[in-house]
């Protein structure tokens, strides 16, 4: 029934799976991230991020790569999950513009994705995550720092690093 034609049925399935929780429901929610309806796919990723465990990080990374329009939701889920794989992927995104560019999808700006990655790394915490944010900040030119002082990216960095 996860492929039911009626969006109301699929919406209710996402809600029910979120309430049930557990690894199996996370897997089903990830499958529902492929739904043709944006509302369902976004809700499924959000719900999966709520019920998932750190071991599920590769599932979110895969969804972000297959569906760039869901990348910000996946990044936030990875920040909530934490763990080695989530942290390594987020650090890679922040340090590699090519990798980040592949995840910029329909309706998502590069800055929006940068902000999501920075906030997710802040949630993950740990020395490596903080160090990657500092390196990203330090790699910005003086002009970028001054010109983009009030940009969402710089605000996110300032909130985390002070």
mmCIF file of C-alpha atoms in Angstrom:
data_model
loop_
_atom_site.group_PDB
_atom_site.id
_atom_site.type_symbol
_atom_site.label_atom_id
_atom_site.label_comp_id
_atom_site.label_asym_id
_atom_site.label_seq_id
_atom_site.Cartn_x
_atom_site.Cartn_y
_atom_site.Cartn_z
ATOM 1 C CA UNK A 1 0.000 0.000 0.000
ATOM 2 C CA UNK A 2 2.977 2.341 0.128
ATOM 3 C CA UNK A 3 2.422 2.830 -3.599
ATOM 4 C CA UNK A 4 -1.298 3.520 -3.224
ATOM 5 C CA UNK A 5 -2.575 6.087 -5.711
ATOM 6 C CA UNK A 6 -4.349 8.011 -2.973
ATOM 7 C CA UNK A 7 -1.964 10.532 -1.383
ATOM 8 C CA UNK A 8 -4.013 10.481 1.821
ATOM 9 C CA UNK A 9 -3.259 6.787 2.260
ATOM 10 C CA UNK A 10 0.467 7.316 1.695
ATOM 11 C CA UNK A 11 0.462 10.306 4.056
ATOM 12 C CA UNK A 12 -1.141 8.174 6.764
ATOM 13 C CA UNK A 13 1.383 5.394 6.172
ATOM 14 C CA UNK A 14 4.243 7.843 6.802
ATOM 15 C CA UNK A 15 2.590 9.061 10.024
ATOM 16 C CA UNK A 16 1.945 5.523 11.226
ATOM 17 C CA UNK A 17 5.464 4.334 10.483
ATOM 18 C CA UNK A 18 6.895 7.307 12.364
ATOM 19 C CA UNK A 19 4.780 6.409 15.398
ATOM 20 C CA UNK A 20 5.800 2.749 15.241
ATOM 21 C CA UNK A 21 9.521 3.526 14.966
ATOM 22 C CA UNK A 22 12.378 1.064 14.679
ATOM 23 C CA UNK A 23 14.836 -0.016 12.000
ATOM 24 C CA UNK A 24 12.299 -1.764 9.791
ATOM 25 C CA UNK A 25 10.096 1.312 9.658
ATOM 26 C CA UNK A 26 13.122 3.439 8.817
ATOM 27 C CA UNK A 27 13.800 1.195 5.820
ATOM 28 C CA UNK A 28 10.189 1.529 4.622
ATOM 29 C CA UNK A 29 10.271 5.292 5.063
ATOM 30 C CA UNK A 30 13.462 5.476 3.015
ATOM 31 C CA UNK A 31 11.680 3.537 0.260
ATOM 32 C CA UNK A 32 8.898 6.110 0.445
ATOM 33 C CA UNK A 33 11.464 8.869 -0.162
ATOM 34 C CA UNK A 34 11.185 7.787 -3.803
ATOM 35 C CA UNK A 35 7.503 8.799 -3.881
ATOM 36 C CA UNK A 36 6.498 10.893 -6.871
ATOM 37 C CA UNK A 37 4.770 13.402 -4.590
ATOM 38 C CA UNK A 38 7.122 15.889 -2.922
ATOM 39 C CA UNK A 39 5.007 16.101 0.222
ATOM 40 C CA UNK A 40 5.269 12.353 0.778
ATOM 41 C CA UNK A 41 8.968 12.063 -0.062
ATOM 42 C CA UNK A 42 9.893 14.965 2.241
ATOM 43 C CA UNK A 43 7.692 13.679 5.052
ATOM 44 C CA UNK A 44 9.180 10.205 4.663
ATOM 45 C CA UNK A 45 12.746 11.517 4.975
ATOM 46 C CA UNK A 46 11.854 13.634 8.003
ATOM 47 C CA UNK A 47 10.091 10.714 9.685
ATOM 48 C CA UNK A 48 12.953 8.343 8.837
ATOM 49 C CA UNK A 49 15.370 10.836 10.388
ATOM 50 C CA UNK A 50 13.346 10.745 13.591
ATOM 51 C CA UNK A 51 13.230 6.940 13.923
ATOM 52 C CA UNK A 52 16.664 6.089 12.457
ATOM 53 C CA UNK A 53 19.850 5.104 14.237
ATOM 54 C CA UNK A 54 23.412 6.169 13.311
ATOM 55 C CA UNK A 55 23.868 2.908 11.378
ATOM 56 C CA UNK A 56 21.240 4.187 8.920
ATOM 57 C CA UNK A 57 23.428 7.068 7.723
ATOM 58 C CA UNK A 58 24.280 5.388 4.371
ATOM 59 C CA UNK A 59 20.565 5.272 3.538
ATOM 60 C CA UNK A 60 20.252 9.050 3.918
ATOM 61 C CA UNK A 61 23.451 9.658 1.968
ATOM 62 C CA UNK A 62 22.077 7.525 -0.856
ATOM 63 C CA UNK A 63 18.736 9.375 -0.866
ATOM 64 C CA UNK A 64 20.515 12.750 -0.944
ATOM 65 C CA UNK A 65 22.575 11.642 -3.938
ATOM 66 C CA UNK A 66 19.606 10.174 -5.811
ATOM 67 C CA UNK A 67 17.219 13.022 -4.977
ATOM 68 C CA UNK A 68 19.087 16.333 -4.609
ATOM 69 C CA UNK A 69 15.769 18.070 -3.874
ATOM 70 C CA UNK A 70 15.761 16.110 -0.572
ATOM 71 C CA UNK A 71 19.404 16.805 0.276
ATOM 72 C CA UNK A 72 18.747 19.453 2.942
ATOM 73 C CA UNK A 73 16.298 17.131 4.727
ATOM 74 C CA UNK A 74 18.815 14.286 4.521
ATOM 75 C CA UNK A 75 21.617 16.499 5.840
ATOM 76 C CA UNK A 76 19.505 17.520 8.834
ATOM 77 C CA UNK A 77 18.693 13.851 9.468
ATOM 78 C CA UNK A 78 22.398 13.001 9.354
ATOM 79 C CA UNK A 79 23.095 15.762 11.856
ATOM 80 C CA UNK A 80 20.498 14.296 14.179
ATOM 81 C CA UNK A 81 21.805 10.748 13.743
ATOM 82 C CA UNK A 82 25.447 11.522 14.299
ATOM 83 C CA UNK A 83 27.952 8.714 14.125
ATOM 84 C CA UNK A 84 31.136 8.214 12.164
ATOM 85 C CA UNK A 85 29.619 7.798 8.691
ATOM 86 C CA UNK A 86 27.326 10.817 9.010
ATOM 87 C CA UNK A 87 30.151 12.958 10.338
ATOM 88 C CA UNK A 88 32.583 11.884 7.599
ATOM 89 C CA UNK A 89 30.037 12.597 4.853
ATOM 90 C CA UNK A 90 29.131 16.030 6.271
ATOM 91 C CA UNK A 91 32.796 16.970 6.636
ATOM 92 C CA UNK A 92 33.379 15.904 3.042
ATOM 93 C CA UNK A 93 30.445 18.036 1.864
ATOM 94 C CA UNK A 94 31.754 21.104 3.640
ATOM 95 C CA UNK A 95 35.258 20.657 2.269
ATOM 96 C CA UNK A 96 34.466 19.638 -1.311
ATOM 97 C CA UNK A 97 32.511 22.034 -3.499
ATOM 98 C CA UNK A 98 32.134 19.423 -6.246
ATOM 99 C CA UNK A 99 30.448 16.977 -3.872
ATOM 100 C CA UNK A 100 28.231 19.726 -2.490
ATOM 101 C CA UNK A 101 27.298 20.852 -6.021
ATOM 102 C CA UNK A 102 25.976 17.386 -6.839
ATOM 103 C CA UNK A 103 23.485 17.741 -3.985
ATOM 104 C CA UNK A 104 22.165 21.159 -4.962
ATOM 105 C CA UNK A 105 18.744 20.300 -6.318
ATOM 106 C CA UNK A 106 15.555 21.880 -7.468
ATOM 107 C CA UNK A 107 14.615 24.720 -5.168
ATOM 108 C CA UNK A 108 17.774 24.376 -3.041
ATOM 109 C CA UNK A 109 20.526 26.960 -3.135
ATOM 110 C CA UNK A 110 24.177 26.311 -2.476
ATOM 111 C CA UNK A 111 23.999 28.601 0.576
ATOM 112 C CA UNK A 112 20.986 26.749 1.944
ATOM 113 C CA UNK A 113 22.863 23.471 1.685
ATOM 114 C CA UNK A 114 25.993 25.008 3.260
ATOM 115 C CA UNK A 115 23.917 26.237 6.201
ATOM 116 C CA UNK A 116 22.313 22.808 6.612
ATOM 117 C CA UNK A 117 25.726 21.087 6.585
ATOM 118 C CA UNK A 118 27.200 23.544 9.099
ATOM 119 C CA UNK A 119 24.235 23.137 11.447
ATOM 120 C CA UNK A 120 24.303 19.351 11.046
ATOM 121 C CA UNK A 121 28.003 19.278 11.907
ATOM 122 C CA UNK A 122 27.230 21.427 14.944
ATOM 123 C CA UNK A 123 24.651 18.841 16.014
ATOM 124 C CA UNK A 124 27.064 15.961 15.419
ATOM 125 C CA UNK A 125 29.683 17.768 17.483
ATOM 126 C CA UNK A 126 33.095 16.400 18.157
ATOM 127 C CA UNK A 127 36.526 17.723 17.438
ATOM 128 C CA UNK A 128 36.592 16.771 13.733
ATOM 129 C CA UNK A 129 33.239 18.411 13.029
ATOM 130 C CA UNK A 130 34.179 21.680 14.738
ATOM 131 C CA UNK A 131 37.600 21.653 13.102
ATOM 132 C CA UNK A 132 36.020 21.284 9.635
ATOM 133 C CA UNK A 133 33.759 24.289 10.274
ATOM 134 C CA UNK A 134 36.762 26.326 11.432
ATOM 135 C CA UNK A 135 38.738 25.290 8.333
ATOM 136 C CA UNK A 136 35.836 26.259 6.115
ATOM 137 C CA UNK A 137 35.592 29.658 7.804
ATOM 138 C CA UNK A 138 39.358 30.165 7.588
ATOM 139 C CA UNK A 139 39.387 29.269 3.880
ATOM 140 C CA UNK A 140 37.099 32.175 3.079
ATOM 141 C CA UNK A 141 38.835 35.236 1.678
ATOM 142 C CA UNK A 142 38.804 38.461 3.636
ATOM 143 C CA UNK A 143 36.473 39.954 1.033
ATOM 144 C CA UNK A 144 34.048 37.047 1.409
ATOM 145 C CA UNK A 145 34.070 37.450 5.172
ATOM 146 C CA UNK A 146 33.339 41.184 4.946
ATOM 147 C CA UNK A 147 31.007 41.131 1.955
ATOM 148 C CA UNK A 148 29.013 38.142 3.144
ATOM 149 C CA UNK A 149 29.149 39.064 6.825
ATOM 150 C CA UNK A 150 25.390 38.846 7.210
ATOM 151 C CA UNK A 151 24.918 35.835 4.951
ATOM 152 C CA UNK A 152 23.085 32.809 6.363
ATOM 153 C CA UNK A 153 26.288 30.755 6.055
ATOM 154 C CA UNK A 154 28.317 33.204 8.141
ATOM 155 C CA UNK A 155 25.512 33.490 10.680
ATOM 156 C CA UNK A 156 25.443 29.706 11.077
ATOM 157 C CA UNK A 157 29.229 29.611 11.531
ATOM 158 C CA UNK A 158 29.109 32.443 14.052
ATOM 159 C CA UNK A 159 26.352 30.704 16.050
ATOM 160 C CA UNK A 160 28.447 27.554 16.323
ATOM 161 C CA UNK A 161 31.921 28.970 16.775
ATOM 162 C CA UNK A 162 31.125 32.235 18.482
#
